Short mmCIF file of C-alpha atoms in Angstrom, two decimals:
data_model
loop_
_atom_site.label_atom_id
_atom_site.label_comp_id
_atom_site.label_asym_id
_atom_site.label_seq_id
_atom_site.Cartn_x
_atom_site.Cartn_y
_atom_site.Cartn_z
CA MET U 1 9.33 16.19 5.91
CA LEU U 2 9.73 18.20 2.74
CA ARG U 3 6.90 20.74 2.48
CA LYS U 4 7.63 22.81 -0.62
CA LEU U 5 9.92 22.61 -3.62
CA ARG U 6 10.57 24.77 -6.67
CA LEU U 7 13.11 24.39 -9.50
CA GLN U 8 14.01 26.91 -12.17
CA ASN U 9 16.13 26.38 -15.27
CA PHE U 10 16.90 22.75 -14.51
CA LYS U 11 16.81 20.33 -17.45
CA ILE U 12 13.31 20.46 -19.01
CA TRP U 13 11.96 22.78 -16.32
CA GLU U 14 12.12 26.50 -16.92
CA ASP U 15 10.00 26.80 -13.76
CA THR U 16 8.14 24.03 -11.93
CA GLY U 17 6.28 26.57 -9.83
CA SER U 18 5.81 25.88 -6.14
CA ILE U 19 5.24 22.15 -5.56
CA ARG U 20 3.26 21.17 -2.48
CA MET U 21 4.90 18.10 -1.00
CA ALA U 22 2.72 15.73 1.04
CA PRO U 23 3.34 12.40 2.83
CA ILE U 24 2.53 10.76 -0.53
CA THR U 25 3.61 12.93 -3.47
CA LEU U 26 3.07 11.60 -6.98
CA PHE U 27 4.48 12.67 -10.33
CA PHE U 28 2.83 11.48 -13.55
CA GLY U 29 3.59 12.14 -17.18
CA ALA U 30 4.69 10.69 -20.48
CA ASN U 31 8.17 9.30 -21.02
CA SER U 32 10.81 12.05 -21.18
CA SER U 33 8.34 14.56 -19.70
CA GLY U 34 10.77 15.63 -16.97
CA LYS U 35 9.08 13.99 -13.99
CA SER U 36 12.27 12.05 -13.13
CA SER U 37 14.30 15.26 -13.15
CA ILE U 38 12.73 16.47 -9.91
CA GLY U 39 14.01 13.49 -7.94
CA GLN U 40 17.32 13.62 -9.80
CA PHE U 41 17.87 17.20 -8.67
CA LEU U 42 17.28 16.34 -5.03
CA MET U 43 19.65 13.38 -5.29
CA MET U 44 22.32 15.57 -6.89
CA LEU U 45 22.07 17.93 -3.92
CA LYS U 46 22.39 14.97 -1.57
CA GLN U 47 25.47 13.77 -3.46
CA THR U 48 26.94 17.25 -3.18
CA VAL U 49 26.30 17.46 0.56
CA GLU U 50 28.00 14.08 1.05
CA SER U 51 30.91 14.84 -1.30
CA PRO U 52 34.32 15.31 0.38
CA ASP U 53 35.01 18.22 -1.98
CA ARG U 54 33.82 21.30 -0.06
CA LYS U 55 34.60 23.54 -3.04
CA ALA U 56 32.33 21.70 -5.49
CA VAL U 57 29.12 23.74 -5.81
CA PHE U 58 27.35 20.75 -7.40
CA TYR U 59 28.50 17.16 -7.60
CA PRO U 60 26.75 15.76 -10.70
CA GLY U 61 27.79 12.19 -9.90
CA ASP U 62 29.69 9.32 -11.48
CA ARG U 63 28.90 5.70 -12.43
CA THR U 64 28.60 4.70 -8.74
CA SER U 65 26.21 7.54 -7.86
CA ALA U 66 22.43 7.55 -7.78
CA VAL U 67 22.37 10.07 -10.63
CA GLN U 68 24.84 11.22 -13.28
CA LEU U 69 23.91 14.62 -14.65
CA GLY U 70 27.03 15.52 -16.61
CA SER U 71 28.21 19.10 -17.08
CA TYR U 72 26.40 22.29 -16.15
CA GLN U 73 25.40 22.72 -19.79
CA ASP U 74 23.87 19.22 -19.72
CA MET U 75 21.63 20.08 -16.78
CA VAL U 76 20.67 23.73 -17.38
CA PHE U 77 17.40 24.54 -19.15
CA GLY U 78 17.79 24.81 -22.91
CA ARG U 79 21.47 23.86 -22.52
CA ASP U 80 22.09 27.60 -22.26
CA PRO U 81 25.22 28.18 -20.11
CA ASP U 82 24.21 31.81 -19.52
CA LYS U 83 21.12 30.73 -17.57
CA LYS U 84 21.19 30.30 -13.78
CA ILE U 85 19.75 27.31 -11.95
CA ALA U 86 17.62 28.48 -9.03
CA PHE U 87 15.87 26.37 -6.42
CA GLU U 88 14.14 26.60 -3.07
CA TYR U 89 12.55 24.21 -0.62
CA GLN U 90 11.10 24.13 2.88
CA TRP U 91 11.24 21.26 5.35
CA ASP U 92 10.22 20.40 8.90
CA LEU U 93 12.97 20.05 11.48
CA GLN U 94 13.08 16.82 13.47
CA ASP U 95 14.10 18.75 16.58
CA ALA U 96 13.41 22.40 17.33
CA LEU U 97 16.21 24.79 16.39
CA GLU U 98 17.10 27.23 19.18
CA PHE U 99 19.84 29.86 19.48
CA THR U 100 20.44 33.18 21.24
CA ASP U 101 22.00 36.42 20.04
CA PRO U 102 24.91 36.80 22.53
CA ILE U 103 24.86 40.58 22.16
CA LEU U 104 21.17 41.46 22.42
CA LYS U 105 20.35 38.31 24.46
CA GLN U 106 17.40 37.73 22.13
CA SER U 107 16.30 34.11 21.67
CA PHE U 108 15.26 32.55 18.37
CA SER U 109 13.62 29.22 17.64
CA GLY U 110 12.11 27.38 14.71
CA ASP U 111 10.35 24.16 13.78
CA SER U 112 10.94 24.42 10.02
CA MET U 113 13.41 26.01 7.63
CA SER U 114 13.56 27.03 4.02
CA PHE U 115 16.56 27.35 1.76
CA GLY U 116 16.96 28.99 -1.63
CA ALA U 117 19.92 29.54 -3.93
CA GLU U 118 20.96 30.50 -7.43
CA VAL U 119 23.93 28.87 -9.14
CA GLY U 120 25.58 29.70 -12.46
CA LEU U 121 28.78 29.67 -14.43
CA SER U 122 31.45 32.21 -13.64
CA ASP U 123 33.52 33.97 -16.24
CA LYS U 124 36.60 32.92 -14.29
CA ASP U 125 38.10 29.63 -15.42
CA GLN U 126 39.43 28.74 -11.98
CA HIS U 127 35.89 28.88 -10.49
CA PRO U 128 33.61 27.64 -13.28
CA LEU U 129 30.51 27.18 -11.11
CA MET U 130 29.56 29.67 -8.43
CA VAL U 131 26.77 30.43 -5.99
CA ASN U 132 25.26 33.80 -6.87
CA HIS U 133 23.21 33.93 -3.70
CA LEU U 134 21.81 31.71 -0.98
CA ARG U 135 19.35 32.32 1.85
CA TYR U 136 17.99 30.49 4.87
CA GLN U 137 14.71 31.33 6.58
CA VAL U 138 13.67 30.01 9.99
CA PHE U 139 9.97 29.48 10.73
CA LYS U 140 8.06 28.96 13.96
CA ASP U 141 4.42 27.88 13.55
CA ASN U 142 4.64 29.05 9.91
CA ASP U 143 5.81 32.54 10.93
CA ASN U 144 9.17 33.73 9.66
CA THR U 145 11.35 34.46 12.70
CA MET U 146 14.57 35.42 10.91
CA SER U 147 16.57 34.94 7.72
CA ILE U 148 20.20 35.17 6.69
CA GLY U 149 22.02 34.78 3.40
CA MET U 150 25.07 35.42 1.27
CA GLU U 151 25.16 37.26 -2.04
CA ARG U 152 27.93 37.60 -4.56
CA LYS U 153 29.06 41.20 -5.03
CA ALA U 154 28.67 42.46 -8.57
CA GLY U 155 31.91 43.24 -10.41
CA THR U 156 34.17 41.42 -7.95
CA LYS U 157 36.33 38.32 -8.17
CA GLY U 158 34.11 36.06 -6.11
CA GLU U 159 33.58 38.33 -3.11
CA TYR U 160 30.41 38.01 -1.04
CA LYS U 161 28.39 39.99 1.44
CA VAL U 162 26.29 38.61 4.29
CA ASP U 163 22.97 40.11 5.32
CA ALA U 164 20.27 39.12 7.80
CA GLU U 165 16.66 40.10 8.42
CA LYS U 166 15.10 40.22 11.89
CA TYR U 167 18.60 39.57 13.28
CA SER U 168 21.27 42.24 13.84
CA LEU U 169 24.71 41.01 12.76
CA THR U 170 27.58 42.77 14.54
CA ARG U 171 30.97 42.89 12.83
CA LYS U 172 34.10 42.41 14.88
CA GLN U 173 36.36 45.43 15.29
CA GLY U 174 39.43 45.76 13.14
CA ARG U 175 40.25 45.56 9.46
CA ALA U 176 37.42 44.46 7.24
CA TRP U 177 37.97 41.32 5.19
CA SER U 178 35.92 39.13 2.89
CA PRO U 179 33.46 36.78 4.62
CA GLY U 180 34.64 33.99 2.34
CA VAL U 181 33.06 31.83 -0.35
CA PRO U 182 30.04 29.54 0.29
CA VAL U 183 30.82 25.90 1.02
CA ARG U 184 29.30 23.76 -1.72
CA PHE U 185 25.88 25.23 -2.67
CA TYR U 186 24.54 25.78 0.84
CA GLY U 187 27.18 26.35 3.52
CA PHE U 188 28.31 29.45 5.35
CA PRO U 189 32.12 29.39 5.51
CA ASP U 190 34.10 29.71 8.76
CA GLU U 191 35.00 33.28 7.82
CA VAL U 192 31.38 34.36 8.40
CA VAL U 193 31.65 33.28 12.03
CA ALA U 194 35.08 34.88 12.40
CA TYR U 195 33.88 38.12 10.76
CA HIS U 196 30.97 38.65 13.19
CA GLN U 197 30.55 38.64 16.95
CA ASN U 198 27.19 36.88 16.85
CA ALA U 199 27.09 34.58 13.81
CA ASP U 200 27.95 31.25 15.43
CA PHE U 201 24.40 30.01 14.78
CA VAL U 202 25.04 29.75 11.01
CA LYS U 203 26.95 26.53 11.74
CA ASP U 204 23.68 25.14 13.09
CA LEU U 205 21.94 26.09 9.84
CA ASN U 206 24.60 24.24 7.87
CA LEU U 207 24.18 21.20 10.10
CA GLU U 208 20.38 21.17 9.82
CA HIS U 209 20.73 21.22 6.04
CA GLU U 210 23.08 18.23 6.13
CA LYS U 211 20.78 16.34 8.51
CA PHE U 212 17.89 16.91 6.09
CA PHE U 213 19.73 15.31 3.18
CA ARG U 214 20.85 12.37 5.30
CA LEU U 215 17.18 11.43 5.58
CA LEU U 216 16.79 11.33 1.78
CA SER U 217 17.07 7.95 0.01
CA TYR U 218 16.49 6.75 -3.53
CA LEU U 219 15.28 3.53 -5.13
CA GLY U 220 15.50 3.30 -8.90
CA PRO U 221 13.06 1.74 -11.38
CA LEU U 222 15.19 -1.33 -12.15
CA ARG U 223 15.92 -3.48 -9.13
CA MET U 224 18.39 -6.35 -8.83
CA LYS U 225 17.11 -9.76 -9.92
CA ALA U 226 16.55 -12.40 -7.25
CA GLU U 227 19.44 -14.63 -6.14
CA ARG U 228 19.44 -18.06 -4.52
CA LEU U 229 22.02 -17.10 -1.90
CA TYR U 230 22.69 -13.76 -0.21
CA PRO U 231 25.89 -13.05 1.76
CA TRP U 232 25.66 -10.91 4.90
CA THR U 233 28.50 -10.12 7.28
CA GLY U 234 26.47 -8.16 9.81
CA VAL U 235 26.88 -4.74 8.18
CA LYS U 236 23.88 -2.45 8.72
CA HIS U 237 23.42 -0.51 5.49
CA GLU U 238 21.74 2.89 5.43
CA SER U 239 19.24 1.73 2.82
CA VAL U 240 18.44 -1.14 0.47
CA GLY U 241 20.59 0.59 -2.17
CA TYR U 242 19.75 2.34 -5.42
CA ALA U 243 18.85 -0.98 -7.09
CA GLY U 244 17.76 -2.91 -4.00
CA GLU U 245 21.09 -4.73 -3.74
CA ASN U 246 21.03 -4.56 0.07
CA THR U 247 17.43 -5.71 0.50
CA VAL U 248 18.07 -9.03 2.21
CA ALA U 249 20.87 -7.53 4.31
CA ALA U 250 18.41 -4.87 5.50
CA ILE U 251 15.86 -7.54 6.47
CA LEU U 252 18.51 -9.32 8.53
CA ALA U 253 19.80 -6.09 10.07
CA ALA U 254 16.27 -5.15 11.14
CA LYS U 255 15.66 -8.46 12.89
CA GLY U 256 13.94 -7.78 16.20
CA ARG U 257 12.68 -4.36 15.17
CA LYS U 258 8.95 -3.89 15.83
CA ILE U 259 6.50 -1.82 13.81
CA SER U 260 2.76 -1.22 13.93
CA LEU U 261 0.62 -0.18 10.98
CA GLY U 262 -0.98 2.81 12.66
CA TYR U 263 -1.62 4.30 16.08
CA ARG U 264 -2.43 1.48 18.52
CA GLY U 265 -2.14 -1.02 15.68
CA LYS U 266 -0.90 -4.56 16.20
CA THR U 267 2.87 -4.60 16.66
CA ARG U 268 4.76 -7.03 14.45
CA LEU U 269 8.39 -7.93 13.92
CA PHE U 270 10.02 -6.43 10.85
CA ASP U 271 10.06 -9.61 8.74
CA GLU U 272 6.45 -10.30 9.75
CA ILE U 273 5.46 -6.85 8.51
CA ILE U 274 7.08 -7.55 5.12
CA ALA U 275 5.35 -10.94 4.87
CA HIS U 276 2.04 -9.38 5.93
CA GLU U 277 2.23 -6.70 3.23
CA LEU U 278 3.25 -9.16 0.49
CA LYS U 279 0.29 -11.33 1.45
CA LYS U 280 -1.96 -8.26 1.47
CA MET U 281 -0.93 -7.66 -2.15
CA GLY U 282 -1.94 -11.22 -3.05
CA LEU U 283 1.61 -12.16 -4.03
CA ILE U 284 2.52 -14.78 -1.40
CA ASP U 285 1.18 -16.56 1.68
CA GLU U 286 4.44 -16.74 3.66
CA PHE U 287 7.98 -15.39 3.50
CA LYS U 288 11.17 -16.08 5.50
CA VAL U 289 14.94 -15.62 5.37
CA ASN U 290 16.99 -18.63 6.55
CA PRO U 291 20.74 -19.08 7.18
CA ILE U 292 22.34 -21.79 5.06
CA SER U 293 24.28 -23.07 8.05
CA ALA U 294 25.86 -21.84 11.27
CA GLN U 295 29.30 -21.93 9.61
CA ARG U 296 28.40 -19.80 6.57
CA GLN U 297 27.43 -16.12 6.35
CA GLU U 298 24.93 -16.81 3.58
CA TYR U 299 21.16 -16.76 3.56
CA GLU U 300 18.30 -17.92 1.35
CA VAL U 301 14.90 -16.32 0.87
CA LYS U 302 12.06 -18.82 0.95
CA VAL U 303 8.55 -18.07 -0.26
CA ARG U 304 5.30 -20.00 -0.12
CA THR U 305 2.99 -18.78 -2.85
CA LYS U 306 -0.75 -18.48 -2.58
CA GLY U 307 -2.50 -21.85 -2.51
CA SER U 308 0.74 -23.87 -2.40
CA LYS U 309 2.04 -26.05 0.42
CA ASN U 310 5.64 -25.96 -0.79
CA TRP U 311 8.39 -23.45 0.02
CA VAL U 312 10.45 -22.27 -2.97
CA ASP U 313 13.44 -19.98 -3.52
CA LEU U 314 12.79 -16.35 -4.42
CA PRO U 315 14.04 -16.77 -8.04
CA ASP U 316 11.42 -19.48 -8.57
CA VAL U 317 8.43 -17.15 -8.14
CA GLY U 318 7.19 -14.28 -10.30
CA PHE U 319 9.68 -11.55 -11.19
CA GLY U 320 7.35 -8.92 -9.77
CA ILE U 321 7.89 -10.16 -6.19
CA SER U 322 11.65 -9.60 -6.39
CA GLN U 323 11.02 -6.12 -7.83
CA VAL U 324 8.54 -4.99 -5.18
CA LEU U 325 10.39 -6.53 -2.21
CA PRO U 326 13.03 -3.74 -2.11
CA VAL U 327 10.20 -1.17 -2.15
CA LEU U 328 8.52 -2.65 0.91
CA VAL U 329 11.77 -3.24 2.79
CA GLN U 330 13.06 0.30 2.18
CA CYS U 331 9.76 1.83 3.28
CA PHE U 332 9.80 0.02 6.63
CA TYR U 333 13.61 -0.07 7.08
CA ALA U 334 14.19 3.68 6.66
CA PRO U 335 14.65 5.62 9.93
CA PRO U 336 11.86 7.88 11.21
CA GLY U 337 11.51 11.13 9.30
CA SER U 338 12.94 9.66 6.09
CA ILE U 339 12.08 10.95 2.63
CA ILE U 340 12.07 8.11 0.11
CA LEU U 341 12.31 8.82 -3.61
CA MET U 342 11.05 5.95 -5.75
CA GLU U 343 10.69 5.47 -9.48
CA GLN U 344 7.96 3.12 -10.66
CA PRO U 345 7.53 1.07 -7.49
CA GLU U 346 4.74 -0.80 -9.31
CA ILE U 347 6.96 -2.10 -12.11
CA HIS U 348 6.31 -5.73 -13.16
CA LEU U 349 3.20 -6.00 -10.98
CA HIS U 350 -0.19 -6.97 -12.39
CA PRO U 351 -3.02 -4.39 -12.03
CA SER U 352 -4.58 -5.75 -8.83
CA ALA U 353 -1.17 -5.84 -7.13
CA GLN U 354 -0.52 -2.25 -8.26
CA SER U 355 -3.75 -1.22 -6.56
CA ALA U 356 -2.84 -3.15 -3.42
CA LEU U 357 0.58 -1.47 -3.39
CA ALA U 358 -1.19 1.86 -2.84
CA ASP U 359 -2.76 0.40 0.32
CA VAL U 360 0.66 -0.80 1.48
CA LEU U 361 2.13 2.68 1.04
CA ILE U 362 -0.74 4.13 3.04
CA ASP U 363 0.32 1.71 5.79
CA VAL U 364 3.86 3.06 5.48
CA ILE U 365 2.97 6.71 6.08
CA ASN U 366 0.72 5.68 8.99
CA SER U 367 3.25 3.31 10.58
CA TRP U 368 4.59 3.63 14.12
CA GLY U 369 7.76 2.40 15.78
CA LYS U 370 9.04 2.67 19.34
CA GLY U 371 5.85 4.35 20.44
CA ALA U 372 5.98 7.23 17.94
CA ALA U 373 4.83 7.93 14.39
CA ARG U 374 7.58 7.16 11.88
CA ASN U 375 6.64 10.14 9.67
CA ILE U 376 7.86 8.61 6.42
CA GLN U 377 7.43 10.68 3.26
CA LEU U 378 7.14 9.01 -0.16
CA ILE U 379 7.95 10.87 -3.38
CA ILE U 380 6.92 8.62 -6.25
CA GLU U 381 7.23 8.75 -10.01
CA THR U 382 4.68 6.35 -11.45
CA HIS U 383 2.79 5.39 -14.60
CA SER U 384 0.14 3.38 -12.77
CA GLU U 385 -3.51 4.35 -13.18
CA HIS U 386 -4.46 1.51 -10.81
CA PHE U 387 -2.24 2.95 -8.08
CA LEU U 388 -3.85 6.39 -8.38
CA ARG U 389 -7.38 4.99 -8.56
CA ARG U 390 -6.90 3.12 -5.28
CA LEU U 391 -5.71 6.29 -3.54
CA GLN U 392 -8.76 8.15 -4.87
CA ARG U 393 -10.99 5.40 -3.50
CA ARG U 394 -9.36 5.50 -0.07
CA ILE U 395 -9.84 9.27 0.10
CA ALA U 396 -13.54 8.84 -0.69
CA GLU U 397 -13.77 6.09 1.97
CA GLU U 398 -12.12 8.44 4.49
CA LYS U 399 -9.30 5.95 5.02
CA LEU U 400 -6.79 8.46 3.67
CA SER U 401 -6.88 12.18 4.32
CA GLN U 402 -7.05 14.30 1.19
CA ASP U 403 -4.19 16.53 2.39
CA LYS U 404 -1.85 13.54 2.69
CA VAL U 405 -1.73 13.18 -1.09
CA SER U 406 -0.25 15.61 -3.59
CA ALA U 407 -0.20 14.72 -7.29
CA TYR U 408 1.29 16.48 -10.32
CA PHE U 409 1.18 15.94 -14.07
CA ALA U 410 4.06 16.90 -16.36
CA ASN U 411 2.34 18.43 -19.38
CA ILE U 412 4.62 18.28 -22.42
CA THR U 413 1.91 19.59 -24.77
CA LYS U 414 2.81 23.09 -23.59
CA THR U 415 6.03 24.95 -24.34
CA PRO U 416 7.86 25.04 -22.04
CA THR U 417 6.68 21.96 -20.16
CA THR U 418 4.45 22.77 -17.19
CA LEU U 419 3.97 20.89 -13.94
CA GLU U 420 0.25 20.93 -13.24
CA PRO U 421 -1.25 20.03 -9.82
CA LEU U 422 -4.09 17.52 -9.93
CA GLN U 423 -6.99 18.94 -7.93
CA ILE U 424 -8.19 16.04 -5.76
CA ASP U 425 -11.34 16.85 -3.82
CA LEU U 426 -12.75 15.40 -0.59
CA PHE U 427 -14.48 12.65 -2.56
CA GLY U 428 -11.29 11.54 -4.29
CA ASN U 429 -12.33 13.04 -7.63
CA ILE U 430 -9.76 14.75 -9.84
CA ARG U 431 -11.41 17.99 -10.95
CA ASN U 432 -8.89 18.82 -13.68
CA TRP U 433 -8.22 15.40 -15.19
CA PRO U 434 -5.79 16.03 -18.09
CA GLU U 435 -6.85 14.94 -21.55
CA ASN U 436 -5.50 11.47 -22.42
CA PHE U 437 -3.92 11.29 -18.96
CA PHE U 438 -3.58 7.50 -19.11
CA GLY U 439 -4.25 7.19 -22.83
CA ASP U 440 -7.48 7.75 -24.75
CA GLU U 441 -9.65 5.20 -22.92
CA ILE U 442 -12.97 6.63 -24.12
CA GLY U 443 -11.62 6.91 -27.65
CA ASP U 444 -10.46 3.29 -27.61
CA ILE U 445 -13.85 2.11 -26.31
CA ALA U 446 -15.71 4.09 -29.00
CA ALA U 447 -13.36 2.94 -31.77
CA HIS U 448 -13.68 -0.66 -30.59
CA ALA U 449 -17.50 -0.46 -30.63
CA LYS U 450 -17.54 1.05 -34.13
CA ALA U 451 -15.10 -1.57 -35.45
CA ALA U 452 -17.15 -4.39 -33.87
CA ILE U 453 -20.40 -3.10 -35.45
CA LYS U 454 -18.71 -2.75 -38.82
CA LYS U 455 -17.33 -6.29 -38.60
CA ARG U 456 -20.72 -7.75 -37.62
CA THR U 457 -22.40 -5.91 -40.49
CA LYS U 458 -19.79 -7.24 -42.90
CA GLN U 459 -20.17 -10.80 -41.62
CA SER U 460 -24.00 -10.57 -41.80
CA GLY U 461 -23.72 -9.45 -45.41
CA ARG U 462 -21.59 -12.44 -46.27
CA LYS U 463 -24.08 -14.86 -44.69
CA SER U 464 -26.98 -13.38 -46.71
CA GLU U 465 -25.07 -14.14 -49.91
CA VAL U 466 -24.92 -17.86 -49.14
CA PRO U 467 -27.78 -19.75 -50.90
CA GLU U 468 -30.08 -21.85 -48.74
#
């Protein structure tokens, strides 16, 4: 699970400040306020980690990628190429990290790690983007046990030095040479291991970083429209896809998987869970995926809407069902420990369904599978007041712990834009509710009342002019 995040000089953000990430983390704000940029940055890092080009510091993406961020100048704050993009984040490890210094025989372990780096343009054409410095820190029970990093030497042609704290690096005997150039934005090169007698563990740090980004997935705001037939050849996709294109394939691939909605909750099959949650939202009564025939690798999604006795195809029901289905499937399909980025999961849903969606996502973070908590984290960009109000209510009802929700508001009325934490108390109240957060509701009510009084007065005056 991602615990902390901070971005500097990325797109609209000169500095987001330290963002506390919770099981449900929400970002609100006006259009073009920069709230989408936070998820975009994380997805760019994921794209870079998965890129075959080990020399590319950042991979901004192409038309097949989750995000396309263009050139460095397109993504740096103020479009100023002299500025450096800096970032840091901390996450929990799925399995404890353990290694031993082979020289001093000292053991090290950690249950979480942090990473920070600064990236900028070089004045050398052959290496346009370079890592200025990077650093890992290993934590055990929130205590820093050791750290190690690389830093670019000033005045050199891309030479670096390696330094560690609370760990004594020992250089191998012989002629000194350069420890190499970082791999992508995060990796220690092989030369670091070859240069030292006791630096093998840095390969584990690289690996933990890559494992972290494998658990990150993204679902965009515009999902694929419903189809009457869905082909599936048995391939098990990693996710439902950026636009939900693999939703039905994921349902079929998860056939037989069992999930419970909480500790000691009733265990249900995967497709039953999806049907249960859709019904909970008041969208349908029943849901199923059927093969067309034994000879064809095609399937149809059948739905029975509330109050109806007839089964219909998915395209024949409200558009909102096809838009929220990928959200539910991804949340329950993702492997344990996953971090799911979602933009506007509530899109095309009426207000009561938006509220109910909040309850469904509470089920997601509380869900269990194979006898263990799934530990799913949801990072959501949303415009829905109804969604937030339901979460506030559940906190007040003690059905959702206050610390499991973190919410931020992108305030574009300040220059530069600031990311302000919403202070949610134990009763679900927001102590620092921003002005006109979801529009000027009080102003609209007052203006409506004044206009209604004025209209009544005008109409009464007209009636008095009519002779009896």
